[in-house]
Short mmCIF file of C-alpha atoms in Angstrom, two decimals:
data_model
loop_
_atom_site.label_atom_id
_atom_site.label_comp_id
_atom_site.label_asym_id
_atom_site.label_seq_id
_atom_site.Cartn_x
_atom_site.Cartn_y
_atom_site.Cartn_z
CA UNK G 114 0.00 0.00 0.00
CA UNK G 115 1.24 3.46 -0.87
CA UNK G 116 2.76 5.86 1.63
CA UNK G 117 0.55 8.63 0.28
CA UNK G 118 -2.57 6.70 1.30
CA UNK G 119 -1.19 6.15 4.80
CA UNK G 120 -0.29 9.82 5.20
CA UNK G 121 -3.77 10.84 4.05
CA UNK G 122 -5.35 8.50 6.61
CA UNK G 123 -3.15 9.79 9.42
CA UNK G 124 -3.93 13.41 8.56
CA UNK G 125 -7.65 12.72 8.54
CA UNK G 126 -7.54 10.75 11.80
CA UNK G 127 -5.78 13.65 13.51
CA UNK G 128 -8.85 15.80 13.04
CA UNK G 129 -10.76 13.56 15.46
CA UNK G 130 -14.00 13.78 13.47
CA UNK G 131 -16.85 11.55 14.56
CA UNK G 132 -19.47 9.91 12.38
CA UNK G 133 -22.20 11.73 14.27
CA UNK G 134 -20.65 15.10 13.51
CA UNK G 135 -20.17 14.17 9.88
CA UNK G 136 -23.75 13.02 9.54
CA UNK G 137 -24.99 16.30 10.96
CA UNK G 138 -22.97 18.15 8.35
CA UNK G 139 -23.84 15.97 5.38
CA UNK G 140 -25.00 18.96 3.38
CA UNK G 141 -22.26 21.28 4.60
CA UNK G 142 -19.37 22.68 2.59
CA UNK G 143 -18.80 25.62 0.35
CA UNK G 144 -21.82 26.55 -1.71
CA UNK G 145 -25.60 26.69 -1.31
CA UNK G 146 -27.64 24.24 0.73
CA UNK G 147 -28.31 20.89 -0.89
CA UNK G 148 -31.26 20.83 -3.28
CA UNK G 149 -34.32 19.11 -1.83
CA UNK G 150 -36.25 16.47 -3.75
CA UNK G 151 -39.64 18.18 -3.52
CA UNK G 152 -41.17 19.64 -6.66
CA UNK G 153 -40.43 23.27 -7.44
CA UNK G 154 -41.18 25.43 -10.46
CA UNK G 155 -38.34 26.14 -12.87
CA UNK G 156 -36.63 29.44 -12.11
CA UNK G 157 -35.09 31.92 -14.57
CA UNK G 158 -31.73 31.46 -12.83
CA UNK G 159 -30.15 28.81 -10.67
CA UNK G 160 -31.15 29.26 -7.03
CA UNK G 161 -27.77 30.13 -5.52
CA UNK G 162 -25.49 33.11 -5.02
CA UNK G 163 -23.44 34.46 -7.90
CA UNK G 164 -20.21 32.89 -6.62
CA UNK G 165 -21.77 29.42 -6.87
CA UNK G 166 -23.76 29.89 -10.07
CA UNK G 167 -22.78 28.58 -13.49
CA UNK G 168 -24.73 30.01 -16.40
CA UNK G 169 -23.59 29.63 -20.00
CA UNK G 170 -25.33 30.56 -23.24
CA UNK G 171 -23.74 28.58 -26.06
CA UNK G 172 -23.34 29.86 -29.61
CA UNK G 173 -26.41 27.90 -30.76
CA UNK G 174 -28.62 29.79 -28.29
CA UNK G 175 -28.90 26.97 -25.73
CA UNK G 176 -28.40 28.04 -22.09
CA UNK G 177 -27.36 25.77 -19.22
CA UNK G 178 -27.81 26.92 -15.62
CA UNK G 179 -26.74 25.23 -12.39
CA UNK G 180 -25.28 25.69 -8.92
CA UNK G 181 -22.18 24.07 -7.48
CA UNK G 182 -20.97 23.32 -3.99
CA UNK G 183 -18.12 21.42 -2.37
CA UNK G 184 -18.11 18.28 -0.23
CA UNK G 185 -14.99 16.85 1.41
CA UNK G 186 -15.80 13.36 0.13
CA UNK G 187 -17.56 13.88 -3.21
CA UNK G 188 -15.72 17.00 -4.32
CA UNK G 189 -17.74 19.27 -6.61
CA UNK G 190 -21.49 18.64 -6.49
CA UNK G 191 -23.78 20.14 -9.15
CA UNK G 192 -27.35 21.12 -8.25
CA UNK G 193 -30.44 22.79 -9.69
CA UNK G 194 -29.41 21.94 -13.28
CA UNK G 195 -31.65 23.31 -16.03
CA UNK G 196 -31.55 23.38 -19.82
CA UNK G 197 -33.09 26.05 -22.05
CA UNK G 198 -32.75 25.40 -25.79
CA UNK G 199 -33.79 27.90 -28.46
CA UNK G 200 -37.57 28.15 -28.74
CA UNK G 201 -38.28 27.35 -25.08
CA UNK G 202 -39.47 30.40 -23.13
CA UNK G 203 -38.43 29.00 -19.73
CA UNK G 204 -35.65 26.74 -18.47
CA UNK G 205 -36.44 23.02 -18.31
CA UNK G 206 -35.35 21.57 -14.98
CA UNK G 207 -33.33 18.36 -15.42
CA UNK G 208 -31.53 17.48 -12.17
CA UNK G 209 -31.81 18.33 -8.50
CA UNK G 210 -28.25 17.09 -8.00
CA UNK G 211 -25.42 15.14 -9.62
CA UNK G 212 -22.21 13.95 -8.00
CA UNK G 213 -19.60 11.25 -7.82
CA UNK G 214 -20.73 8.53 -5.41
CA UNK G 215 -17.60 6.35 -5.20
CA UNK G 216 -14.34 5.34 -6.86
CA UNK G 217 -13.74 1.75 -5.75
CA UNK G 218 -10.22 0.44 -6.48
CA UNK G 219 -9.58 -3.27 -5.79
CA UNK G 220 -6.17 -4.71 -6.76
CA UNK G 221 -5.97 -8.00 -8.63
CA UNK G 222 -3.72 -9.67 -6.06
CA UNK G 223 -6.36 -9.29 -3.34
CA UNK G 224 -4.01 -7.42 -0.99
CA UNK G 225 -5.47 -3.94 -1.27
CA UNK G 226 -8.90 -2.45 -1.86
CA UNK G 227 -9.74 1.25 -1.63
CA UNK G 228 -12.87 3.41 -1.56
CA UNK G 229 -11.30 6.67 -2.64
CA UNK G 230 -14.20 9.02 -1.90
CA UNK G 231 -15.20 7.84 1.55
CA UNK G 232 -11.92 6.45 2.90
CA UNK G 233 -9.56 9.14 1.64
CA UNK G 234 -11.71 12.28 1.43
CA UNK G 235 -11.49 12.62 -2.34
CA UNK G 236 -12.82 16.19 -2.31
CA UNK G 237 -10.09 17.47 -0.01
CA UNK G 238 -7.54 16.49 -2.66
CA UNK G 239 -8.78 19.23 -5.01
CA UNK G 240 -5.88 20.63 -7.00
CA UNK G 241 -5.08 24.13 -8.28
CA UNK G 242 -5.50 24.54 -12.03
CA UNK G 243 -3.22 26.60 -14.23
CA UNK G 244 -4.79 29.07 -16.65
CA UNK G 245 -3.71 26.92 -19.60
CA UNK G 246 -5.81 24.02 -18.27
CA UNK G 247 -9.01 26.05 -18.70
CA UNK G 248 -8.61 27.60 -22.17
CA UNK G 249 -11.07 30.41 -22.83
CA UNK G 250 -12.83 29.77 -19.53
CA UNK G 251 -12.98 30.78 -15.89
CA UNK G 252 -11.35 29.09 -12.90
CA UNK G 253 -13.48 29.40 -9.78
CA UNK G 254 -12.07 29.42 -6.25
CA UNK G 255 -13.19 26.62 -3.91
CA UNK G 256 -12.75 26.74 -0.14
CA UNK G 257 -11.27 23.37 0.91
CA UNK G 258 -10.72 22.29 4.55
CA UNK G 259 -7.01 22.11 5.43
CA UNK G 260 -6.06 23.68 2.07
CA UNK G 261 -7.78 27.06 2.08
CA UNK G 262 -8.77 28.63 -1.21
CA UNK G 263 -8.07 26.40 -4.20
CA UNK G 264 -8.42 27.59 -7.79
CA UNK G 265 -9.90 24.26 -8.68
CA UNK G 266 -13.10 24.49 -10.77
CA UNK G 267 -12.92 25.23 -14.51
CA UNK G 268 -15.92 26.26 -16.59
CA UNK G 269 -15.33 26.70 -20.31
CA UNK G 270 -16.77 25.81 -23.71
CA UNK G 271 -15.48 23.33 -26.23
CA UNK G 272 -16.38 22.32 -29.80
CA UNK G 273 -17.53 18.72 -30.25
CA UNK G 274 -17.86 18.47 -34.05
CA UNK G 275 -21.01 18.02 -36.10
CA UNK G 276 -24.29 18.46 -34.26
CA UNK G 277 -26.03 17.42 -37.50
CA UNK G 278 -25.75 17.39 -41.28
CA UNK G 279 -28.64 17.05 -43.74
CA UNK G 280 -28.74 17.60 -47.50
CA UNK G 281 -32.18 17.20 -49.08
CA UNK G 282 -32.66 16.61 -52.80
CA UNK G 283 -32.96 20.34 -53.40
CA UNK G 284 -29.20 20.50 -53.00
CA UNK G 285 -28.50 22.74 -50.02
CA UNK G 286 -26.68 21.14 -47.11
CA UNK G 287 -27.70 22.06 -43.56
CA UNK G 288 -24.99 21.54 -40.98
CA UNK G 289 -24.13 22.82 -37.52
CA UNK G 290 -21.08 22.42 -35.33
CA UNK G 291 -21.97 21.51 -31.75
CA UNK G 292 -20.74 23.23 -28.59
CA UNK G 293 -20.47 22.00 -25.02
CA UNK G 294 -20.24 23.69 -21.65
CA UNK G 295 -17.41 21.89 -19.85
CA UNK G 296 -17.23 21.88 -16.04
CA UNK G 297 -14.29 20.05 -14.50
CA UNK G 298 -11.96 19.67 -11.54
CA UNK G 299 -8.88 17.56 -10.66
CA UNK G 300 -8.47 15.66 -7.38
CA UNK G 301 -5.38 13.85 -6.14
CA UNK G 302 -5.76 10.52 -4.35
CA UNK G 303 -2.48 8.76 -3.70
CA UNK G 304 -0.44 8.59 -6.93
CA UNK G 305 -3.53 9.07 -9.08
CA UNK G 306 -5.04 12.34 -10.25
CA UNK G 307 -8.69 12.09 -11.22
CA UNK G 308 -10.26 14.53 -13.70
CA UNK G 309 -13.99 14.81 -12.99
CA UNK G 310 -15.64 16.17 -16.11
CA UNK G 311 -19.23 17.20 -16.80
CA UNK G 312 -20.20 18.10 -20.38
CA UNK G 313 -23.45 19.93 -21.10
CA UNK G 314 -24.19 19.89 -24.82
CA UNK G 315 -26.30 22.37 -26.74
CA UNK G 316 -28.62 19.54 -27.83
CA UNK G 317 -29.49 18.74 -24.19
CA UNK G 318 -27.15 15.77 -23.66
CA UNK G 319 -25.17 15.58 -20.40
CA UNK G 320 -22.00 13.47 -20.29
CA UNK G 321 -20.22 12.51 -17.06
CA UNK G 322 -16.62 11.29 -17.28
CA UNK G 323 -13.81 10.49 -14.88
CA UNK G 324 -10.30 10.40 -16.28
CA UNK G 325 -7.49 8.76 -14.30
CA UNK G 326 -3.97 10.09 -14.81
CA UNK G 327 -0.94 10.94 -12.66
CA UNK G 328 1.41 8.05 -11.95
CA UNK G 329 1.47 4.32 -11.28
CA UNK G 330 2.09 3.63 -7.60
CA UNK G 331 5.78 2.71 -7.08
CA UNK G 332 4.72 0.46 -4.19
CA UNK G 333 2.70 -1.86 -6.42
CA UNK G 334 5.30 -3.51 -8.65
CA UNK G 335 5.35 -6.93 -7.02
CA UNK G 336 2.70 -8.69 -9.11
CA UNK G 337 3.20 -12.14 -10.58
CA UNK G 338 2.17 -13.35 -14.01
CA UNK G 339 -1.57 -13.10 -14.44
CA UNK G 340 -1.83 -10.32 -11.83
CA UNK G 341 0.22 -7.62 -13.51
CA UNK G 342 2.29 -6.45 -16.47
CA UNK G 343 6.04 -5.88 -16.81
CA UNK G 344 6.88 -2.17 -16.81
CA UNK G 345 10.45 -1.06 -17.51
CA UNK G 346 13.44 -3.14 -18.60
CA UNK G 347 12.84 -6.86 -18.88
CA UNK G 348 10.22 -8.57 -16.74
CA UNK G 349 11.45 -7.90 -13.21
CA UNK G 350 8.96 -5.15 -12.25
CA UNK G 351 5.34 -6.11 -12.82
CA UNK G 352 2.84 -3.34 -12.04
CA UNK G 353 -0.15 -4.81 -10.24
CA UNK G 354 -3.39 -4.72 -12.24
CA UNK G 355 -6.46 -3.21 -10.58
CA UNK G 356 -9.94 -1.91 -11.27
CA UNK G 357 -11.51 1.54 -11.11
CA UNK G 358 -15.23 1.16 -10.41
CA UNK G 359 -16.76 4.62 -10.62
CA UNK G 360 -20.26 5.42 -9.36
CA UNK G 361 -22.33 8.52 -10.02
CA UNK G 362 -25.51 9.51 -8.18
CA UNK G 363 -28.20 11.43 -10.10
CA UNK G 364 -31.29 12.90 -8.48
CA UNK G 365 -33.58 13.87 -11.37
CA UNK G 366 -36.15 16.65 -11.20
CA UNK G 367 -37.66 16.78 -14.67
CA UNK G 368 -39.92 19.81 -15.08
CA UNK G 369 -39.20 20.64 -11.44
CA UNK G 370 -40.56 17.44 -9.88
CA UNK G 371 -38.62 14.56 -8.33
CA UNK G 372 -41.67 12.33 -8.81
CA UNK G 373 -40.37 10.78 -12.01
CA UNK G 374 -40.91 7.25 -13.31
CA UNK G 375 -38.43 4.69 -14.64
CA UNK G 376 -39.02 2.61 -17.79
CA UNK G 377 -36.96 -0.29 -19.15
CA UNK G 378 -36.97 -1.23 -22.84
CA UNK G 379 -35.94 -4.60 -24.28
CA UNK G 380 -35.88 -5.61 -27.95
CA UNK G 381 -36.02 -9.16 -29.29
CA UNK G 382 -35.05 -10.01 -32.87
CA UNK G 383 -36.85 -12.98 -34.47
CA UNK G 384 -36.07 -14.87 -37.70
CA UNK G 385 -37.96 -13.83 -40.85
CA UNK G 386 -41.62 -14.74 -40.69
CA UNK G 387 -43.53 -16.47 -43.44
CA UNK G 388 -43.58 -14.29 -46.54
CA UNK G 389 -41.24 -11.68 -45.06
CA UNK G 390 -37.71 -11.09 -46.40
CA UNK G 391 -36.03 -9.96 -43.19
CA UNK G 392 -35.95 -10.61 -39.43
CA UNK G 393 -38.40 -8.69 -37.24
CA UNK G 394 -37.71 -6.80 -34.03
CA UNK G 395 -40.20 -6.19 -31.23
CA UNK G 396 -39.53 -3.75 -28.39
CA UNK G 397 -41.25 -4.12 -25.02
CA UNK G 398 -41.64 -1.39 -22.41
CA UNK G 399 -41.63 -2.34 -18.72
CA UNK G 400 -42.39 0.18 -16.00
CA UNK G 401 -39.91 -0.16 -13.16
CA UNK G 402 -42.31 0.26 -10.25
CA UNK G 403 -39.99 -0.95 -7.48
CA UNK G 404 -36.33 -0.52 -6.64
CA UNK G 405 -34.09 -2.35 -9.12
CA UNK G 406 -30.50 -3.47 -9.58
CA UNK G 407 -30.28 -3.42 -13.37
CA UNK G 408 -27.96 -5.21 -15.77
CA UNK G 409 -27.18 -3.94 -19.24
CA UNK G 410 -27.94 -6.32 -22.09
CA UNK G 411 -27.90 -6.11 -25.83
CA UNK G 412 -30.77 -3.86 -26.99
CA UNK G 413 -31.79 -2.91 -23.44
CA UNK G 414 -32.03 0.64 -22.18
CA UNK G 415 -33.71 2.75 -19.50
CA UNK G 416 -35.23 6.20 -19.35
CA UNK G 417 -36.32 8.58 -16.57
CA UNK G 418 -39.73 10.06 -17.42
CA UNK G 419 -41.30 13.31 -16.24
CA UNK G 420 -44.67 13.21 -14.54
CA UNK G 421 -44.94 17.01 -14.51
CA UNK G 422 -44.40 18.19 -18.07
CA UNK G 423 -44.68 17.43 -21.78
CA UNK G 424 -43.10 18.82 -24.91
CA UNK G 425 -45.02 20.78 -27.55
CA UNK G 426 -46.01 17.54 -29.29
CA UNK G 427 -47.73 16.37 -26.10
CA UNK G 428 -45.14 13.70 -25.25
CA UNK G 429 -43.80 13.31 -21.70
CA UNK G 430 -40.25 14.58 -21.36
CA UNK G 431 -37.60 12.03 -20.45
CA UNK G 432 -33.87 11.35 -20.34
CA UNK G 433 -32.34 8.10 -21.59
CA UNK G 434 -29.39 6.52 -19.77
CA UNK G 435 -26.52 5.83 -22.18
CA UNK G 436 -23.75 3.79 -20.48
CA UNK G 437 -20.23 4.00 -21.82
CA UNK G 438 -17.85 1.03 -22.20
CA UNK G 439 -17.50 -0.84 -18.93
CA UNK G 440 -15.69 -3.78 -17.34
CA UNK G 441 -18.11 -4.84 -14.62
CA UNK G 442 -16.28 -6.06 -11.50
CA UNK G 443 -17.89 -9.18 -9.96
CA UNK G 444 -15.88 -9.21 -6.75
CA UNK G 445 -18.27 -7.16 -4.58
CA UNK G 446 -22.05 -7.19 -4.35
CA UNK G 447 -22.36 -3.45 -4.99
CA UNK G 448 -20.30 -3.64 -8.24
CA UNK G 449 -22.20 -6.58 -9.78
CA UNK G 450 -24.82 -4.42 -11.48
CA UNK G 451 -24.64 -1.60 -14.02
CA UNK G 452 -27.35 0.66 -12.64
CA UNK G 453 -29.39 0.91 -9.44
CA UNK G 454 -32.73 2.67 -9.03
CA UNK G 455 -33.52 3.40 -5.38
CA UNK G 456 -36.18 5.40 -3.61
CA UNK G 457 -34.81 8.74 -2.36
CA UNK G 458 -33.47 8.61 1.17
CA UNK G 459 -31.32 11.41 2.53
CA UNK G 460 -28.82 9.12 4.31
CA UNK G 461 -28.00 7.16 1.13
CA UNK G 462 -25.13 9.23 -0.24
CA UNK G 463 -22.30 6.90 -1.35
CA UNK G 464 -22.40 3.62 -3.26
CA UNK G 465 -20.05 1.83 -0.86
CA UNK G 466 -18.75 2.49 2.64
CA UNK G 467 -21.56 5.01 3.09
CA UNK G 468 -20.73 6.83 6.36
CA UNK G 469 -24.26 7.89 7.27
CA UNK G 470 -26.67 6.01 9.51
CA UNK G 471 -29.61 4.62 7.56
CA UNK G 472 -31.09 2.85 10.56
CA UNK G 473 -31.20 -0.82 11.58
CA UNK G 474 -30.53 -3.06 8.58
CA UNK G 475 -29.94 -0.03 6.37
CA UNK G 476 -26.63 -1.27 5.05
CA UNK G 477 -23.64 0.73 3.84
CA UNK G 478 -23.74 0.10 0.09
CA UNK G 479 -26.19 0.66 -2.75
CA UNK G 480 -26.97 -3.04 -3.25
CA UNK G 481 -28.41 -3.13 0.27
CA UNK G 482 -30.83 -0.32 -0.55
CA UNK G 483 -32.61 -2.22 -3.32
CA UNK G 484 -35.22 -4.00 -1.20
CA UNK G 485 -38.46 -3.82 -3.14
CA UNK G 486 -39.61 -0.37 -2.05
CA UNK G 487 -41.98 1.36 -4.53
CA UNK G 488 -40.31 4.05 -6.63
CA UNK G 489 -41.96 7.46 -6.32
CA UNK G 490 -38.84 9.69 -6.20
CA UNK G 491 -36.21 7.47 -7.85
CA UNK G 492 -32.48 8.07 -7.57
CA UNK G 493 -30.17 6.74 -10.29
CA UNK G 494 -26.79 5.19 -9.43
CA UNK G 495 -24.61 4.42 -12.46
CA UNK G 496 -21.62 2.07 -12.23
CA UNK G 497 -18.91 2.14 -14.93
CA UNK G 498 -15.83 -0.07 -14.46
CA UNK G 499 -12.35 -0.04 -15.97
CA UNK G 500 -9.82 -2.86 -15.52
CA UNK G 501 -6.41 -1.21 -15.57
CA UNK G 502 -3.70 -3.53 -16.82
CA UNK G 503 -0.69 -1.23 -16.97
CA UNK G 504 1.48 -0.82 -20.08
CA UNK G 505 4.85 0.72 -20.90
CA UNK G 506 3.09 3.85 -22.16
CA UNK G 507 1.75 4.51 -18.66
CA UNK G 508 5.10 6.08 -17.78
CA UNK G 509 5.62 8.94 -17.20
CA UNK G 510 3.17 10.62 -16.52
CA UNK G 511 0.31 8.26 -17.17
CA UNK G 512 -1.99 9.15 -20.10
CA UNK G 513 -5.61 9.80 -19.12
CA UNK G 514 -7.93 6.79 -19.33
CA UNK G 515 -11.60 7.77 -19.36
CA UNK G 516 -14.78 6.08 -18.18
CA UNK G 517 -18.28 7.48 -18.04
CA UNK G 518 -21.80 7.69 -19.45
CA UNK G 519 -24.38 10.12 -20.79
CA UNK G 520 -27.99 11.04 -20.29
CA UNK G 521 -29.64 11.93 -23.60
CA UNK G 522 -32.86 13.91 -24.03
CA UNK G 523 -35.78 11.86 -25.34
CA UNK G 524 -38.83 13.98 -26.20
CA UNK G 525 -37.60 16.88 -24.09
CA UNK G 526 -38.30 19.14 -27.09
CA UNK G 527 -40.75 18.55 -29.94
CA UNK G 528 -37.99 18.74 -32.56
CA UNK G 529 -34.22 18.88 -32.73
CA UNK G 530 -33.53 21.90 -30.51
CA UNK G 531 -30.92 23.12 -33.02
CA UNK G 532 -33.24 22.89 -36.06
CA UNK G 533 -32.56 25.65 -38.63
CA UNK G 534 -35.49 27.97 -39.24
CA UNK G 535 -35.85 26.74 -42.83
CA UNK G 536 -36.77 23.26 -41.52
CA UNK G 537 -38.83 24.35 -38.51
CA UNK G 538 -42.11 23.28 -40.17
CA UNK G 539 -40.99 19.71 -40.79
CA UNK G 540 -42.37 18.07 -37.68
CA UNK G 541 -43.66 14.55 -38.29
CA UNK G 542 -43.49 12.68 -41.60
CA UNK G 543 -41.13 14.37 -44.03
CA UNK G 544 -40.58 13.55 -47.70
CA UNK G 545 -36.96 13.17 -48.77
CA UNK G 546 -37.08 16.05 -51.26
CA UNK G 547 -38.52 18.55 -48.80
#
């Protein structure tokens, strides 16, 4: 185990903090008070002071608004997130809150296992950012216990390439280059530096990524064959392989209400029927009425559906969960599933080693909280894993390896929110030559 981890533990123990005191201050930290799950009307601006407000109008006309605050374990927490694309007269509330909920790091040799957020106070490792790390943006100052004021939160914009391209038979090509609002911070835990990145796209998509960089631990070069990879000259030093199991916690509030519903969709492809030239595909919708530990499968997906608002076509607004590539870790009960839907409970804050008291039998990990309770105010926990088998290129420093997922708007607006005015009337069936 690394000396940095031991020093971090000793420093934290010296503070003499008790679980009771921590529980009382669960919502404390720099920034506004934690958003509550009750329904509230969308506001013209995020409900926080100017120092903790992020508001960005992108070149396409889309505006994202949100608040931020700091927690010693989770780091930067985003709250009161709303999206206002062109053509919408008011912001559309999307999330009450979004945050990291754990980075679980078990080593392949079974000797070490870490919960970086809850064991090592991930947030307190916030690092200062140089101006060149936030090109064209603003670096906000964050008050961090033991460290004082840290210039650690970047907000900027970044191009992402084509938002769309369409050339009808009439000959003119319509195309638009997409823009994102990028909100990110860097936290040091041991030899690793984690980049926590939130991307808010002008088409309403939100992408959450964690990038691991920094350095391989010099104390973990004693692996044998099958547990590690030779790094350096010959095969003497084998860096121990390990996993990074990252959890995010999302508390939705579509159209201002936390009383959303969850739906699961599964598609089954059947061989060609009699007289038909091709296979058929049938998609089934299942309402997730009770808490669920969900597993991704081919042609399966989930969405979070508003019960408080519809788009201009009369369809309920929703967001689809879009997992990124993952290596699911089967070694612990809480990492065996890709997504968890639980009923909102204030004490349930971290996916593993949760420090808050959830009562008798409450458990300390997200798998324990899926116990058949009806979902009325569902919370989404997403688990994305990465199995890190080191390579020569990981020295020195280590290139960033990313893991994450997106939530994509589904019927949030009646049409593509970036539709050019010349095509604004083409809602519904459209002929190719139009």
